[in-house]
Amino acid sequence: MVYVRKNVNKLTATEKRRFVEALLEVKRRGEYDEFVRLHIRHFRGDGERGLRAAHMTPSFLPWHRMFVLELENALIRVDDSVTVPYWDWTRDRSATSVPWTNDLLGGNGRRGDRQVMTGPFAYRNGRWTIRAGVTDDRFLTRDLGRSRNPINLPTKADLDRALKDPVYDVAPWDSTVTKGFRNKMEGWGPDSNPWLNHNRVHRWVGGAMLGGGSVNDPVFWLVHAFVDMQWQRWQRRHRNHRYLPARPPGRGRGQDGRIVARHERLPPWDVTPDELEDVSSIYQYA
């Protein structure tokens, strides 16, 4: 049966409670921390050696599509009524709007250490201790809007600039390309505006959402569900264009063995980007 991912601002009180309780149970079982560790292991940039599967690479979108599906499956094992909602940051744009409410993700971090003190994921409630991360913090942190040198969330116009590009990705298949939907959606911009779309949202949330340990903030899943929704929108708009590269780059081109082509296995799963392009038999967005 095809299930539905809803806008987080459309969830009923019961749906919010069940989503939160399922997340807390996945955390209690130790599964959640494994998701954090997995993301940290695959958080590699242009300048690092080896395969880039999750970031600064064409497979950014299918990798995170599979990643969210894996978390969703874990939630469904707890409560089969739960799916991952998405946060439309072009509409709900303040630090007090959904999803930053006490019945959902809680609010901003306090001054000083940026520790989140409200909502079900506050450390003081004893159910959300950070056990895997890139810092020594044991508590969830946020700096919504960035208290020093404030920034705004991306706008609909920012999304549209990515969605109108008909090509999925271009060589050299990294964060430096100025064309292609993938990099514009991931958000590696020119020096004058280096943080766009997905990247800018991570920066706006701040705290735990910065770097490889960003999965420690549950908003990570809502952000990536919305990113995934944009990929579906792009696919519908440009039906004759697909994931690129179709074949691995040739030797001596600098990216040989460093990126995932359309029919290559997408680590750590036994699935290819080609197999993840159409998920209409699994879920849809409302």
Short mmCIF file of C-alpha atoms in Angstrom, two decimals:
data_model
loop_
_atom_site.label_atom_id
_atom_site.label_comp_id
_atom_site.label_asym_id
_atom_site.label_seq_id
_atom_site.Cartn_x
_atom_site.Cartn_y
_atom_site.Cartn_z
CA MET A 1 0.00 0.00 0.00
CA VAL A 2 1.26 3.50 -0.91
CA TYR A 3 1.48 5.73 2.15
CA VAL A 4 1.45 9.51 2.43
CA ARG A 5 3.97 12.00 3.77
CA LYS A 6 2.19 15.12 4.99
CA ASN A 7 3.17 18.72 5.54
CA VAL A 8 4.12 18.95 9.21
CA ASN A 9 1.79 21.91 9.64
CA LYS A 10 -1.15 19.68 8.65
CA LEU A 11 -0.54 16.98 11.25
CA THR A 12 -3.28 16.43 13.80
CA ALA A 13 -2.48 16.44 17.51
CA THR A 14 -2.64 12.65 17.47
CA GLU A 15 -0.33 12.39 14.46
CA LYS A 16 2.21 14.67 16.12
CA ARG A 17 2.13 12.64 19.33
CA ARG A 18 2.53 9.32 17.52
CA PHE A 19 5.39 10.62 15.37
CA VAL A 20 7.24 11.92 18.43
CA GLU A 21 6.64 8.75 20.43
CA ALA A 22 7.86 6.57 17.56
CA LEU A 23 11.06 8.64 17.25
CA LEU A 24 11.67 8.38 20.99
CA GLU A 25 11.18 4.62 20.88
CA VAL A 26 13.61 4.21 17.96
CA LYS A 27 16.07 6.24 20.04
CA ARG A 28 15.44 4.08 23.13
CA ARG A 29 16.14 0.93 21.12
CA GLY A 30 19.53 2.29 20.04
CA GLU A 31 18.59 2.32 16.36
CA TYR A 32 18.55 6.09 16.07
CA ASP A 33 22.19 6.47 17.06
CA GLU A 34 23.11 4.04 14.31
CA PHE A 35 21.51 6.41 11.79
CA VAL A 36 23.69 9.20 13.17
CA ARG A 37 26.83 7.08 12.85
CA LEU A 38 25.93 6.06 9.31
CA HIS A 39 25.55 9.68 8.21
CA ILE A 40 28.85 10.66 9.85
CA ARG A 41 30.65 7.82 8.03
CA HIS A 42 29.37 8.99 4.66
CA PHE A 43 29.79 12.73 5.25
CA ARG A 44 32.70 13.35 2.88
CA GLY A 45 33.57 16.43 0.91
CA ASP A 46 35.30 17.28 -2.35
CA GLY A 47 38.73 17.44 -0.77
CA GLU A 48 38.60 14.04 0.91
CA ARG A 49 39.77 10.81 -0.64
CA GLY A 50 37.53 7.92 -1.56
CA LEU A 51 33.93 7.59 -2.64
CA ARG A 52 31.49 10.44 -1.99
CA ALA A 53 28.01 8.97 -1.72
CA ALA A 54 26.04 11.36 0.48
CA HIS A 55 27.26 14.94 -0.09
CA MET A 56 28.85 17.09 -2.79
CA THR A 57 28.00 14.38 -5.29
CA PRO A 58 25.26 13.36 -7.75
CA SER A 59 23.99 10.71 -5.34
CA PHE A 60 23.12 13.33 -2.70
CA LEU A 61 19.43 12.97 -3.57
CA PRO A 62 19.05 9.17 -3.90
CA TRP A 63 21.32 8.57 -0.89
CA HIS A 64 19.14 10.71 1.36
CA ARG A 65 15.99 9.28 -0.20
CA MET A 66 17.10 5.83 0.91
CA PHE A 67 18.27 7.15 4.27
CA VAL A 68 14.86 8.68 5.06
CA LEU A 69 13.16 5.48 3.91
CA GLU A 70 15.28 3.48 6.34
CA LEU A 71 14.31 5.74 9.25
CA GLU A 72 10.68 5.62 8.14
CA ASN A 73 10.78 1.82 8.16
CA ALA A 74 12.15 1.93 11.71
CA LEU A 75 9.29 4.22 12.77
CA ILE A 76 6.71 1.99 11.09
CA ARG A 77 8.03 -1.02 12.99
CA VAL A 78 7.10 0.90 16.13
CA ASP A 79 3.81 2.36 14.86
CA ASP A 80 2.55 1.54 11.38
CA SER A 81 0.49 4.75 11.26
CA VAL A 82 3.60 6.95 11.30
CA THR A 83 5.34 8.46 8.28
CA VAL A 84 7.98 11.18 8.04
CA PRO A 85 6.38 14.63 7.57
CA TYR A 86 8.05 17.40 5.62
CA TRP A 87 8.79 20.98 6.66
CA ASP A 88 8.14 23.57 3.96
CA TRP A 89 10.62 26.22 5.03
CA THR A 90 9.36 28.61 2.33
CA ARG A 91 6.08 28.96 4.29
CA ASP A 92 6.79 28.21 7.96
CA ARG A 93 9.71 30.57 8.39
CA SER A 94 9.87 31.75 12.00
CA ALA A 95 11.55 30.30 15.09
CA THR A 96 8.15 29.97 16.77
CA SER A 97 6.14 28.40 13.95
CA VAL A 98 5.74 24.70 13.18
CA PRO A 99 7.79 22.54 13.67
CA TRP A 100 9.32 24.45 16.64
CA THR A 101 6.41 23.83 19.01
CA ASN A 102 6.39 22.06 22.36
CA ASP A 103 4.18 19.26 21.07
CA LEU A 104 6.54 18.49 18.19
CA LEU A 105 10.27 19.28 17.99
CA GLY A 106 10.58 21.87 20.75
CA GLY A 107 12.04 25.33 20.33
CA ASN A 108 15.30 27.19 20.04
CA GLY A 109 18.37 26.66 22.19
CA ARG A 110 18.98 28.88 25.19
CA ARG A 111 21.63 31.57 25.20
CA GLY A 112 25.15 30.50 26.01
CA ASP A 113 25.31 26.77 25.31
CA ARG A 114 22.34 26.72 22.84
CA GLN A 115 20.81 23.75 24.68
CA VAL A 116 17.20 23.00 23.69
CA MET A 117 15.13 23.24 26.89
CA THR A 118 11.59 22.70 25.56
CA GLY A 119 9.71 19.89 23.86
CA PRO A 120 10.14 16.11 23.93
CA PHE A 121 13.76 16.15 22.71
CA ALA A 122 15.09 18.36 25.49
CA TYR A 123 17.98 16.67 27.31
CA ARG A 124 16.49 17.41 30.70
CA ASN A 125 13.53 15.15 29.92
CA GLY A 126 15.96 12.22 29.85
CA ARG A 127 14.88 10.66 26.55
CA TRP A 128 17.21 12.31 24.02
CA THR A 129 20.86 12.04 24.99
CA ILE A 130 23.41 12.59 22.21
CA ARG A 131 25.57 9.46 22.10
CA ALA A 132 27.02 9.72 18.59
CA GLY A 133 28.19 13.02 17.15
CA VAL A 134 31.02 15.27 16.11
CA THR A 135 31.11 17.26 19.37
CA ASP A 136 31.15 16.34 23.06
CA ASP A 137 27.66 17.73 23.67
CA ARG A 138 25.26 15.30 25.33
CA PHE A 139 22.29 17.57 24.70
CA LEU A 140 20.51 18.77 21.55
CA THR A 141 21.50 22.28 20.46
CA ARG A 142 19.93 24.85 18.10
CA ASP A 143 20.56 28.43 17.07
CA LEU A 144 17.50 29.17 14.95
CA GLY A 145 18.17 32.04 12.56
CA ARG A 146 21.78 32.28 13.78
CA SER A 147 21.96 34.72 16.71
CA ARG A 148 25.25 36.18 15.47
CA ASN A 149 25.21 37.32 11.86
CA PRO A 150 21.55 36.28 11.31
CA ILE A 151 20.39 34.64 8.10
CA ASN A 152 16.98 33.89 6.60
CA LEU A 153 15.61 30.62 5.36
CA PRO A 154 15.56 29.94 1.61
CA THR A 155 12.57 31.27 -0.31
CA LYS A 156 10.30 29.82 -2.97
CA ALA A 157 12.33 31.78 -5.54
CA ASP A 158 15.48 29.98 -4.34
CA LEU A 159 13.76 26.63 -4.89
CA ASP A 160 12.46 27.69 -8.29
CA ARG A 161 15.97 28.58 -9.48
CA ALA A 162 16.98 24.98 -8.80
CA LEU A 163 13.80 23.41 -10.16
CA LYS A 164 13.98 25.18 -13.51
CA ASP A 165 17.39 23.71 -14.36
CA PRO A 166 16.60 20.81 -16.73
CA VAL A 167 19.88 18.94 -16.21
CA TYR A 168 20.28 16.74 -13.12
CA ASP A 169 24.04 17.24 -12.66
CA VAL A 170 27.17 18.05 -14.65
CA ALA A 171 30.91 17.32 -14.56
CA PRO A 172 33.00 17.50 -12.44
CA TRP A 173 30.09 16.21 -10.31
CA ASP A 174 31.03 18.04 -7.09
CA SER A 175 30.23 21.17 -5.08
CA THR A 176 31.87 23.53 -7.58
CA VAL A 177 29.47 23.09 -10.49
CA THR A 178 27.26 26.06 -11.33
CA LYS A 179 24.74 24.11 -13.42
CA GLY A 180 22.48 21.19 -12.58
CA PHE A 181 19.52 20.70 -10.27
CA ARG A 182 21.39 18.54 -7.74
CA ASN A 183 24.02 21.07 -6.73
CA LYS A 184 21.55 23.95 -6.73
CA MET A 185 19.24 21.95 -4.47
CA GLU A 186 22.04 20.75 -2.22
CA GLY A 187 23.02 24.39 -1.94
CA TRP A 188 26.65 24.91 -2.84
CA GLY A 189 26.54 28.40 -4.29
CA PRO A 190 29.07 30.94 -5.56
CA ASP A 191 31.41 32.62 -3.10
CA SER A 192 29.08 35.61 -2.78
CA ASN A 193 26.30 33.32 -1.50
CA PRO A 194 27.82 29.99 -0.47
CA TRP A 195 24.79 28.57 1.34
CA LEU A 196 21.60 27.94 -0.65
CA ASN A 197 18.48 25.77 -0.24
CA HIS A 198 19.31 22.57 1.74
CA ASN A 199 22.63 23.89 3.03
CA ARG A 200 21.12 27.18 4.13
CA VAL A 201 18.42 25.40 6.13
CA HIS A 202 21.07 23.46 8.03
CA ARG A 203 22.87 26.76 8.73
CA TRP A 204 19.65 28.48 9.82
CA VAL A 205 18.82 25.73 12.34
CA GLY A 206 22.41 25.67 13.57
CA GLY A 207 23.63 23.77 16.60
CA ALA A 208 23.53 20.02 16.06
CA MET A 209 22.40 20.51 12.47
CA LEU A 210 25.88 21.67 11.47
CA GLY A 211 28.12 18.92 10.12
CA GLY A 212 27.99 15.15 9.90
CA GLY A 213 26.13 14.72 13.20
CA SER A 214 23.12 16.71 11.96
CA VAL A 215 20.89 13.63 12.24
CA ASN A 216 20.91 14.19 16.03
CA ASP A 217 18.28 16.87 15.48
CA PRO A 218 15.00 15.20 14.43
CA VAL A 219 14.29 18.15 12.14
CA PHE A 220 16.89 16.55 9.82
CA TRP A 221 14.23 14.11 8.57
CA LEU A 222 11.64 16.82 7.93
CA VAL A 223 14.21 18.84 5.98
CA HIS A 224 15.22 15.90 3.83
CA ALA A 225 11.64 14.82 3.20
CA PHE A 226 11.06 18.30 1.74
CA VAL A 227 14.26 18.06 -0.32
CA ASP A 228 13.06 14.68 -1.58
CA MET A 229 9.72 16.24 -2.49
CA GLN A 230 11.57 18.81 -4.63
CA TRP A 231 13.33 16.02 -6.49
CA GLN A 232 9.93 14.55 -7.32
CA ARG A 233 8.74 17.98 -8.49
CA TRP A 234 11.84 18.32 -10.68
CA GLN A 235 11.24 14.86 -12.16
CA ARG A 236 7.66 15.75 -13.10
CA ARG A 237 8.78 19.06 -14.64
CA HIS A 238 11.64 17.54 -16.68
CA ARG A 239 10.37 14.09 -17.62
CA ASN A 240 13.03 13.50 -20.29
CA HIS A 241 15.93 14.13 -17.93
CA ARG A 242 17.32 11.58 -15.48
CA TYR A 243 20.00 11.01 -12.90
CA LEU A 244 23.51 11.73 -14.15
CA PRO A 245 26.13 10.48 -14.73
CA ALA A 246 24.66 7.52 -16.56
CA ARG A 247 28.10 5.84 -16.65
CA PRO A 248 31.16 6.10 -14.39
CA PRO A 249 33.66 8.83 -15.33
CA GLY A 250 36.64 7.54 -17.24
CA ARG A 251 40.02 7.07 -15.64
CA GLY A 252 42.15 10.15 -15.39
CA ARG A 253 39.14 12.46 -15.11
CA GLY A 254 39.57 13.08 -11.38
CA GLN A 255 36.27 11.55 -10.27
CA ASP A 256 36.91 7.92 -11.17
CA GLY A 257 35.86 5.78 -8.19
CA ARG A 258 34.69 8.86 -6.28
CA ILE A 259 31.04 9.14 -7.36
CA VAL A 260 28.13 6.78 -7.96
CA ALA A 261 26.83 6.42 -11.54
CA ARG A 262 23.21 5.59 -12.33
CA HIS A 263 23.54 1.80 -12.28
CA GLU A 264 26.19 1.48 -9.59
CA ARG A 265 25.53 0.33 -6.02
CA LEU A 266 24.82 3.15 -3.60
CA PRO A 267 26.71 2.42 -0.35
CA PRO A 268 25.89 1.16 2.21
CA TRP A 269 22.80 -0.33 0.54
CA ASP A 270 22.39 -2.85 -2.26
CA VAL A 271 20.44 -0.42 -4.44
CA THR A 272 21.27 1.90 -7.33
CA PRO A 273 20.24 5.49 -8.06
CA ASP A 274 18.34 4.10 -11.05
CA GLU A 275 16.21 1.95 -8.74
CA LEU A 276 15.46 4.92 -6.49
CA GLU A 277 14.32 7.34 -9.17
CA ASP A 278 10.70 6.17 -8.96
CA VAL A 279 9.25 5.58 -5.49
CA SER A 280 5.62 6.15 -6.43
CA SER A 281 4.79 2.57 -5.41
CA ILE A 282 6.05 3.28 -1.88
CA TYR A 283 4.92 6.79 -0.88
CA GLN A 284 3.55 10.06 -2.13
CA TYR A 285 3.41 13.63 -0.82
CA ALA A 286 0.26 15.43 0.22
#
